[in-house]
Coordinates of C-alpha atoms (C1' of nucleotides) in Angstrom, one line a residue:
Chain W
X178 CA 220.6 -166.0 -66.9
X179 CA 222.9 -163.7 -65.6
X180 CA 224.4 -165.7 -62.9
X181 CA 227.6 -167.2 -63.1
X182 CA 230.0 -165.0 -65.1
X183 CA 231.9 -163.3 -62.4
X184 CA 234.8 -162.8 -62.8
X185 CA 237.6 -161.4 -60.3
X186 CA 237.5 -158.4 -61.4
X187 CA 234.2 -158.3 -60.5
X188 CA 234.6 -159.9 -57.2
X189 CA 237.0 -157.4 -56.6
X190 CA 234.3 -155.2 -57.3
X191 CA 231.8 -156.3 -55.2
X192 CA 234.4 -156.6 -52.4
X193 CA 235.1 -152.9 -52.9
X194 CA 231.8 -151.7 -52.5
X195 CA 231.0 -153.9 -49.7
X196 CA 233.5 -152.1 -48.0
X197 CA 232.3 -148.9 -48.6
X198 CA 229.8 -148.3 -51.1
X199 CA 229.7 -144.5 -50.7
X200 CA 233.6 -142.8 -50.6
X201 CA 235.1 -145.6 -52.9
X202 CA 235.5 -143.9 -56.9
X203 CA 235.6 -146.4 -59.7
X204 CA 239.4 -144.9 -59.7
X205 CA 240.4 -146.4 -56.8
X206 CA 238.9 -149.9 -57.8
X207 CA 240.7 -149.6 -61.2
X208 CA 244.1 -149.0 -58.9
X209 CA 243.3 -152.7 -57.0
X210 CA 242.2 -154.4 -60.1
X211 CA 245.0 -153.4 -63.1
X212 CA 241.8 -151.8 -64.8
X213 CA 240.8 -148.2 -65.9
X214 CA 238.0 -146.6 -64.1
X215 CA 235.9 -146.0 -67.2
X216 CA 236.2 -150.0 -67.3
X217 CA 235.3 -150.0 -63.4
X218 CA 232.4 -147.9 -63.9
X219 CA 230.5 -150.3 -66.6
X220 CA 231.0 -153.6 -65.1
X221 CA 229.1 -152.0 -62.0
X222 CA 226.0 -150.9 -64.4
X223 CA 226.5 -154.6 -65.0
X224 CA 226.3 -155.3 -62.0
X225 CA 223.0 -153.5 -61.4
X226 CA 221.3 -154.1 -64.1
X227 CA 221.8 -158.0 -63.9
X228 CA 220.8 -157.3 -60.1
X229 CA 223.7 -158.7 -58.6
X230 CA 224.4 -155.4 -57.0
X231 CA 220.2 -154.7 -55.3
X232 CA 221.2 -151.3 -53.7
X233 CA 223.6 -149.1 -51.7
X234 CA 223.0 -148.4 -48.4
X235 CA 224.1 -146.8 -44.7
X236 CA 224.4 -148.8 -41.9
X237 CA 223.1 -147.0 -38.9
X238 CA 223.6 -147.5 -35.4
X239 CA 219.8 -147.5 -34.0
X240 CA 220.6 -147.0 -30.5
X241 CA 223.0 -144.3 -31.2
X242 CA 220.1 -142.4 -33.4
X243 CA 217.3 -142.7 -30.1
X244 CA 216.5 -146.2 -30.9
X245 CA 218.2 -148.7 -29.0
X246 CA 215.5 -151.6 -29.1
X247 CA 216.4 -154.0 -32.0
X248 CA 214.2 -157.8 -31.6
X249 CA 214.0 -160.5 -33.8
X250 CA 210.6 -161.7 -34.4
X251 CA 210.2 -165.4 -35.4
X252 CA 206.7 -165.5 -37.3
X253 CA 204.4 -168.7 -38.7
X254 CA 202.7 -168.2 -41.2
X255 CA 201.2 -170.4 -44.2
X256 CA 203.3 -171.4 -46.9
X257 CA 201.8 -170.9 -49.9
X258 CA 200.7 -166.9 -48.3
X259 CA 204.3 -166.2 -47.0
X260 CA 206.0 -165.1 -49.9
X261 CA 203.5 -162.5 -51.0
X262 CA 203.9 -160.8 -47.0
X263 CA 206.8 -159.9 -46.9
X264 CA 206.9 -156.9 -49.0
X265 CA 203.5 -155.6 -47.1
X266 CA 206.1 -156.5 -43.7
X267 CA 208.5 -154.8 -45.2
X268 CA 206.3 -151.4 -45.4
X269 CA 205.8 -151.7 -41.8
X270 CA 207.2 -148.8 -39.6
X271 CA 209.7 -149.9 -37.4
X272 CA 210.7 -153.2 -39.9
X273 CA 214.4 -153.3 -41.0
X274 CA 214.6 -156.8 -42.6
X275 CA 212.8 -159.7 -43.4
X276 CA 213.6 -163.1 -44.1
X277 CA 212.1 -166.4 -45.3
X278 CA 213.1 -169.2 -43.6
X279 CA 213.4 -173.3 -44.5
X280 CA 211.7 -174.8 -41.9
X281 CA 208.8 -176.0 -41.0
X282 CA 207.4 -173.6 -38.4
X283 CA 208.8 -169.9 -37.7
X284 CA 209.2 -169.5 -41.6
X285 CA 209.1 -165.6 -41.0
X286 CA 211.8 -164.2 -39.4
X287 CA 211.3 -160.4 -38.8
X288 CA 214.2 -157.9 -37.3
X289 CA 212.2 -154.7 -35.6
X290 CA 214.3 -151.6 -34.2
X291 CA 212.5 -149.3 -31.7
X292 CA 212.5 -146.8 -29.4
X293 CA 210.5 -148.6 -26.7
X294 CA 208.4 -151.6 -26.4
X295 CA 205.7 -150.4 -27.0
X296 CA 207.0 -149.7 -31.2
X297 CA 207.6 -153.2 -30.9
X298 CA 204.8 -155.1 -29.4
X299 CA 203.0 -152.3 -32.1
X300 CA 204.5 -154.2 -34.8
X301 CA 203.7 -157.6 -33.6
X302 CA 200.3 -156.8 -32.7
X303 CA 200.6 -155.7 -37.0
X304 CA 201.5 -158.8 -37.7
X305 CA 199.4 -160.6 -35.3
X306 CA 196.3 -158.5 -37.5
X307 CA 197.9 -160.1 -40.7
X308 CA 197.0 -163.4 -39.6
X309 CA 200.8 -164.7 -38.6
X310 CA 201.8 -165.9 -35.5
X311 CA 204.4 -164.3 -33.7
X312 CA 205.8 -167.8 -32.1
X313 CA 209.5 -165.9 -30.3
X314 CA 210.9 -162.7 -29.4
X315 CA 214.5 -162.1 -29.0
X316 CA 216.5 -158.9 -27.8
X317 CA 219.3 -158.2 -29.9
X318 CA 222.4 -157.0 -27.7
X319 CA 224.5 -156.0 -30.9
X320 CA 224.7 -156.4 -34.6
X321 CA 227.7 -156.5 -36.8
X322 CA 228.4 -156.9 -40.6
X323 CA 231.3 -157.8 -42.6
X324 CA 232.0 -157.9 -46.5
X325 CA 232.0 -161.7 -47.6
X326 CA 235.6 -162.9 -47.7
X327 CA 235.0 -164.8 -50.6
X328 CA 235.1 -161.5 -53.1
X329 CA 238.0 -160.7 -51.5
X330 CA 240.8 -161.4 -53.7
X331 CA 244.0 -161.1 -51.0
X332 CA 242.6 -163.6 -49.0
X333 CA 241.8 -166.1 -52.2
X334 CA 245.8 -166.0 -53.8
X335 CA 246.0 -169.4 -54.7
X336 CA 245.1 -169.8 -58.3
X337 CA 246.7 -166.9 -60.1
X338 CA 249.0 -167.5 -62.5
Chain B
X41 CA 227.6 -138.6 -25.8
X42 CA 227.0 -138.4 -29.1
X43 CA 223.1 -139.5 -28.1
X44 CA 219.8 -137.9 -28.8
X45 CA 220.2 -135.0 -30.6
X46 CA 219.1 -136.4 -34.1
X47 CA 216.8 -133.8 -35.4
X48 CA 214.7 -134.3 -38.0
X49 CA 217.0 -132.9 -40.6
X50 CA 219.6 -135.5 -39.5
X51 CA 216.8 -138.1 -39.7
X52 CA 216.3 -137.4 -43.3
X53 CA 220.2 -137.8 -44.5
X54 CA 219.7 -141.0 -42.3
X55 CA 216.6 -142.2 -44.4
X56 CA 218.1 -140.5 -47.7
X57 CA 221.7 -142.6 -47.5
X58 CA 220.0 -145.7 -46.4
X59 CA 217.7 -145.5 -50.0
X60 CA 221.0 -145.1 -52.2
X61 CA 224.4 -144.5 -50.3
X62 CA 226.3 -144.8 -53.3
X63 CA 223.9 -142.4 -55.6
X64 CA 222.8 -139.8 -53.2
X65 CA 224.6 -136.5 -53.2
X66 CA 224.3 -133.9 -50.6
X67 CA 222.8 -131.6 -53.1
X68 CA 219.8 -134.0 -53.5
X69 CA 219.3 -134.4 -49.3
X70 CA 219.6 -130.6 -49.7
X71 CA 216.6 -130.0 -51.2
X72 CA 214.9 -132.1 -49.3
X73 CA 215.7 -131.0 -46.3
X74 CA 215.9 -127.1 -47.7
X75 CA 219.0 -126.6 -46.6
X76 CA 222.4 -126.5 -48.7
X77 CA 224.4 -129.3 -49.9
X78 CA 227.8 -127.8 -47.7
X79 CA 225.3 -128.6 -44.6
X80 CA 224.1 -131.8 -45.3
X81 CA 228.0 -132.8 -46.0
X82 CA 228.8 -131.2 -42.7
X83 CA 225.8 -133.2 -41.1
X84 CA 226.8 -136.2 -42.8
X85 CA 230.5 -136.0 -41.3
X86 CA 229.3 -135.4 -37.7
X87 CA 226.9 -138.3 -37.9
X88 CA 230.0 -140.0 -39.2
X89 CA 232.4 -139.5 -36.9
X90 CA 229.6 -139.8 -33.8
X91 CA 229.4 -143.5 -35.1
X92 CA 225.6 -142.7 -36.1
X93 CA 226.3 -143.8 -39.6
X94 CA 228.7 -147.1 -39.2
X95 CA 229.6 -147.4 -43.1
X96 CA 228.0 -147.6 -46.4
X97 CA 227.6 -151.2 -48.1
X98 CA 226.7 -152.5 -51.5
X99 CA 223.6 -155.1 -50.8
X100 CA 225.0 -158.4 -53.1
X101 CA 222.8 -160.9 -54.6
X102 CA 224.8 -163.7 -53.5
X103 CA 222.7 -165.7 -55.4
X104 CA 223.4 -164.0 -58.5
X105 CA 227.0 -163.9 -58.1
X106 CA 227.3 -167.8 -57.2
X107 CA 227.1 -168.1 -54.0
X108 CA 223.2 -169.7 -53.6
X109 CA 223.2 -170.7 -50.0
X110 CA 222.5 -168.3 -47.1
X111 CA 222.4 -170.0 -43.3
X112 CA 221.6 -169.0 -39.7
X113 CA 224.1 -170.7 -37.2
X114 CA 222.4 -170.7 -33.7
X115 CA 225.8 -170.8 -31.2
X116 CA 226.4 -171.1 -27.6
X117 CA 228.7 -168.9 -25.9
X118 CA 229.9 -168.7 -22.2
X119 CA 228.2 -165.1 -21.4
X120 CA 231.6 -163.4 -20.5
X121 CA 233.4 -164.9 -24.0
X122 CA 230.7 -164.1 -26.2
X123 CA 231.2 -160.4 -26.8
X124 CA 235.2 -161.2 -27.6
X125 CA 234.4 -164.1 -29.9
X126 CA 232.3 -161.5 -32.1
X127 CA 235.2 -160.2 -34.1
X128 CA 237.1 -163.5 -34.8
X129 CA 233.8 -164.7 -36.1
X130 CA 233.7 -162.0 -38.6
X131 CA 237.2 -162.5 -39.9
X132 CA 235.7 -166.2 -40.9
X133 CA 235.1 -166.3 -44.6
X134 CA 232.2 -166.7 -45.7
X135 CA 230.4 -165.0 -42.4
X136 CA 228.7 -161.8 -43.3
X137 CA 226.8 -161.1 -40.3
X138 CA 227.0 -161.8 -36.2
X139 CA 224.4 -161.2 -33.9
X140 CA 224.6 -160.7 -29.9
X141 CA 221.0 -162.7 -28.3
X142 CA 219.6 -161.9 -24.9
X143 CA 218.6 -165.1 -24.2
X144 CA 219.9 -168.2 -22.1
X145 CA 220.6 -170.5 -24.9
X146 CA 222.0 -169.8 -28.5
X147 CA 223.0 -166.3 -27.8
X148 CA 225.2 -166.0 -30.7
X149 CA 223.3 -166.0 -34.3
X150 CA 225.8 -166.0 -37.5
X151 CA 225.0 -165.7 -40.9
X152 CA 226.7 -167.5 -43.3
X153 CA 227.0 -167.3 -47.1
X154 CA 228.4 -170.5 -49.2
X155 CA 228.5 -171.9 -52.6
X156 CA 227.9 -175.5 -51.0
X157 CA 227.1 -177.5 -48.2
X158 CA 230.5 -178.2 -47.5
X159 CA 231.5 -174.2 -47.2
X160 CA 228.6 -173.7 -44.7
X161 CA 229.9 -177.4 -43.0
X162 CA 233.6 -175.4 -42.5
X163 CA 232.2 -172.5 -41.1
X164 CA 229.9 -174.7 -38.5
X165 CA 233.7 -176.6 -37.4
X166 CA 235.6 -173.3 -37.2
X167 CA 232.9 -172.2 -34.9
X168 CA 233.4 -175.4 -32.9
X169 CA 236.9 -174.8 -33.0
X170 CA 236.4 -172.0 -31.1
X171 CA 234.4 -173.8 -28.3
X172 CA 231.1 -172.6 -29.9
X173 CA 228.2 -174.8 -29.6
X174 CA 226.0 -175.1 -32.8
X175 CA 222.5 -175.5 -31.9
X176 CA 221.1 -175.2 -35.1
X177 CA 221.2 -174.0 -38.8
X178 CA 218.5 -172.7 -40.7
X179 CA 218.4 -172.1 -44.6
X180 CA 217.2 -168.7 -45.4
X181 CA 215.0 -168.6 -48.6
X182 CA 215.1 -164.7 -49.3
X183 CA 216.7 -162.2 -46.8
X184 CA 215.3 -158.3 -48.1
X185 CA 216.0 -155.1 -46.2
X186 CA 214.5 -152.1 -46.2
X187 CA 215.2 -148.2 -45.1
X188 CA 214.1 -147.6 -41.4
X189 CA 210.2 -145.8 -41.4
X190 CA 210.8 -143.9 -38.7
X191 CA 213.8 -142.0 -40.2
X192 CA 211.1 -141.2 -43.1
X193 CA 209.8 -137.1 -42.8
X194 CA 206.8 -138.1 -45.5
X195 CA 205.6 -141.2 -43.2
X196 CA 205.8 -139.0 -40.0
X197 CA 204.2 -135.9 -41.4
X198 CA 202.4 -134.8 -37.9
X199 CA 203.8 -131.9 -36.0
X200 CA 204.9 -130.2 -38.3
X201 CA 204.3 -126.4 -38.7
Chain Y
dT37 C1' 226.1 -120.2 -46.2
dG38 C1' 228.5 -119.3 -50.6
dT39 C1' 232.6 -119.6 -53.9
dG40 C1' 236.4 -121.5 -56.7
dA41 C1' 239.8 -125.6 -57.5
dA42 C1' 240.1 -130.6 -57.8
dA43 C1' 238.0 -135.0 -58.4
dT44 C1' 234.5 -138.0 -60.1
dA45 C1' 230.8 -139.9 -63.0
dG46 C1' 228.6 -140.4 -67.5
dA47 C1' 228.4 -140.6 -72.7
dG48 C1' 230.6 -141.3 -76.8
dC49 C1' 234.4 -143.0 -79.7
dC50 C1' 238.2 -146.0 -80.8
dT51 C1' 241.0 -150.2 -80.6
dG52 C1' 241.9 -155.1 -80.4
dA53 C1' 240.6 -159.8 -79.4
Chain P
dT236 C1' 230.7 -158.1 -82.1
dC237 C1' 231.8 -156.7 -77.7
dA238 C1' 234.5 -155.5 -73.7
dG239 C1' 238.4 -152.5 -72.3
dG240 C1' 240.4 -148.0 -72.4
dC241 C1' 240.5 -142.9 -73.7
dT242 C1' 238.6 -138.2 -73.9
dC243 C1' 235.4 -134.5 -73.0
dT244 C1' 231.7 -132.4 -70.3
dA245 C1' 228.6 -131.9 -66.4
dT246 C1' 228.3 -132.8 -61.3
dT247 C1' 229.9 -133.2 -57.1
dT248 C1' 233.1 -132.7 -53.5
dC249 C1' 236.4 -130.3 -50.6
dA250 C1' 238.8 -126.2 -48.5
dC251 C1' 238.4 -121.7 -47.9
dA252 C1' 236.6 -117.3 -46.3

DNA sequence: TGTGAAATAGAGCCTGA
DNA sequence: TCAGGCTCTATTTCACA
């Protein structure tokens, strides 16, 4: 129910926070949206308590930080059980994400970071004791993320009056 | 350079800005940590500018804020283009995420974010504008993240004094 | 590591659609 | 009635020693 009033101001905001969520005041996204920051500041309470905003957090280079193993483990598990795993997955050490997937086998796709391979074939042997099937492994060479475009007013400046 | 000597203090900012980047202040890693807050900020530059901490990002609900579908694009690369595709990719909107593979095939994963079919559909023929090959493209139900364990002091609480 | 100046966030109030 | 903008106070940050 709290899904489709965003507005650009919003987007703005989300755009702004995407960039960086930590060093950007409610000031400076008044200055890019004609706001005040007072105004800034409660649409992101908004935000947050309508959950379009789920967290802030640091992206950390692994291998940098004396873990430079990152895999991507493709799971199967039952459909009706795979929903309630992942937050159990999710507590596992060494587990950075997890994500349902559409299809009909390798529905669980889990993203481990390590220090050898031993943390990881730990994890999958987890997983194996959970009753999924670890189907693939992949090594991940490198791993970059970008704010979505589509928030990003400058590069949307068609409709504006 | 800037390698292996994370100590455990520097583990815990790690683990403390990946809970809440935007929230956290050095006074609360301080006591922690039991050090000051003017330490943790200085520990929090360093990791900074050694590229330990990439940036700080607002997790979005895309969802929430309109944008329901979320999409794995499995691409092909010639190995010695791949790496120089990566930031072109990224520019694309609607891309919030690329991923290097070690593997033969589909050595290129992208995550796309859309409104519609057809916004995912444009991505997929930029992509083989580029001389990309698109394998395959998976729907992603529910995508959740979580901070890395082994950045956590309470989880590893072993040798300690 | 600790101290003082500047900036930022949060709560309450007021205005206008 | 509610969202935007203003003001005041408590925190937090930054630069300095």
């Amino acid at each position: 129910m709290a899904g489709e009033d965003i507005d650009d101001v919003d987007k703005a905001i989300l755009y702004a926070l995407q960039e960086d969520a930590r060093n950007m005041s409610s000031g400076d996204i008044a200055k890019r949206t004609g706001t005040s920051d007072s105004t800034v500041r409660k649409r992101i309470q908004r935000l947050e308590s309508d959950g379009v905003v789920k967290g802030y957090s640091a992206s950390v280079d692994y291998g940098k930080s004396g873990y430079p193993l990152r895999m991507l483990l493709y799971c199967t598990a039952s459909i009706p059980k795979r929903g309630e795993l992942v937050p159990e997955i999710l507590e596992m050490d060494g587990v950075v994400a997890v994500q349902e997937l559409v299809t009909g086998e390798q529905n669980l796709l889990v993203t481990a970071v390590g220090e050898t391979d031993s943390d990881i074939t730990s994890i999958a042997q987890e997983l194996l004791d959970m009753g999924l099937t670890v189907a693939d492994e992949v090594l991940v060479r490198t791993h970059e993320t970008t704010p979505f475009g589509k928030f990003d007013a400058e590069r949307h400046a068609e409709n504006d009056s």
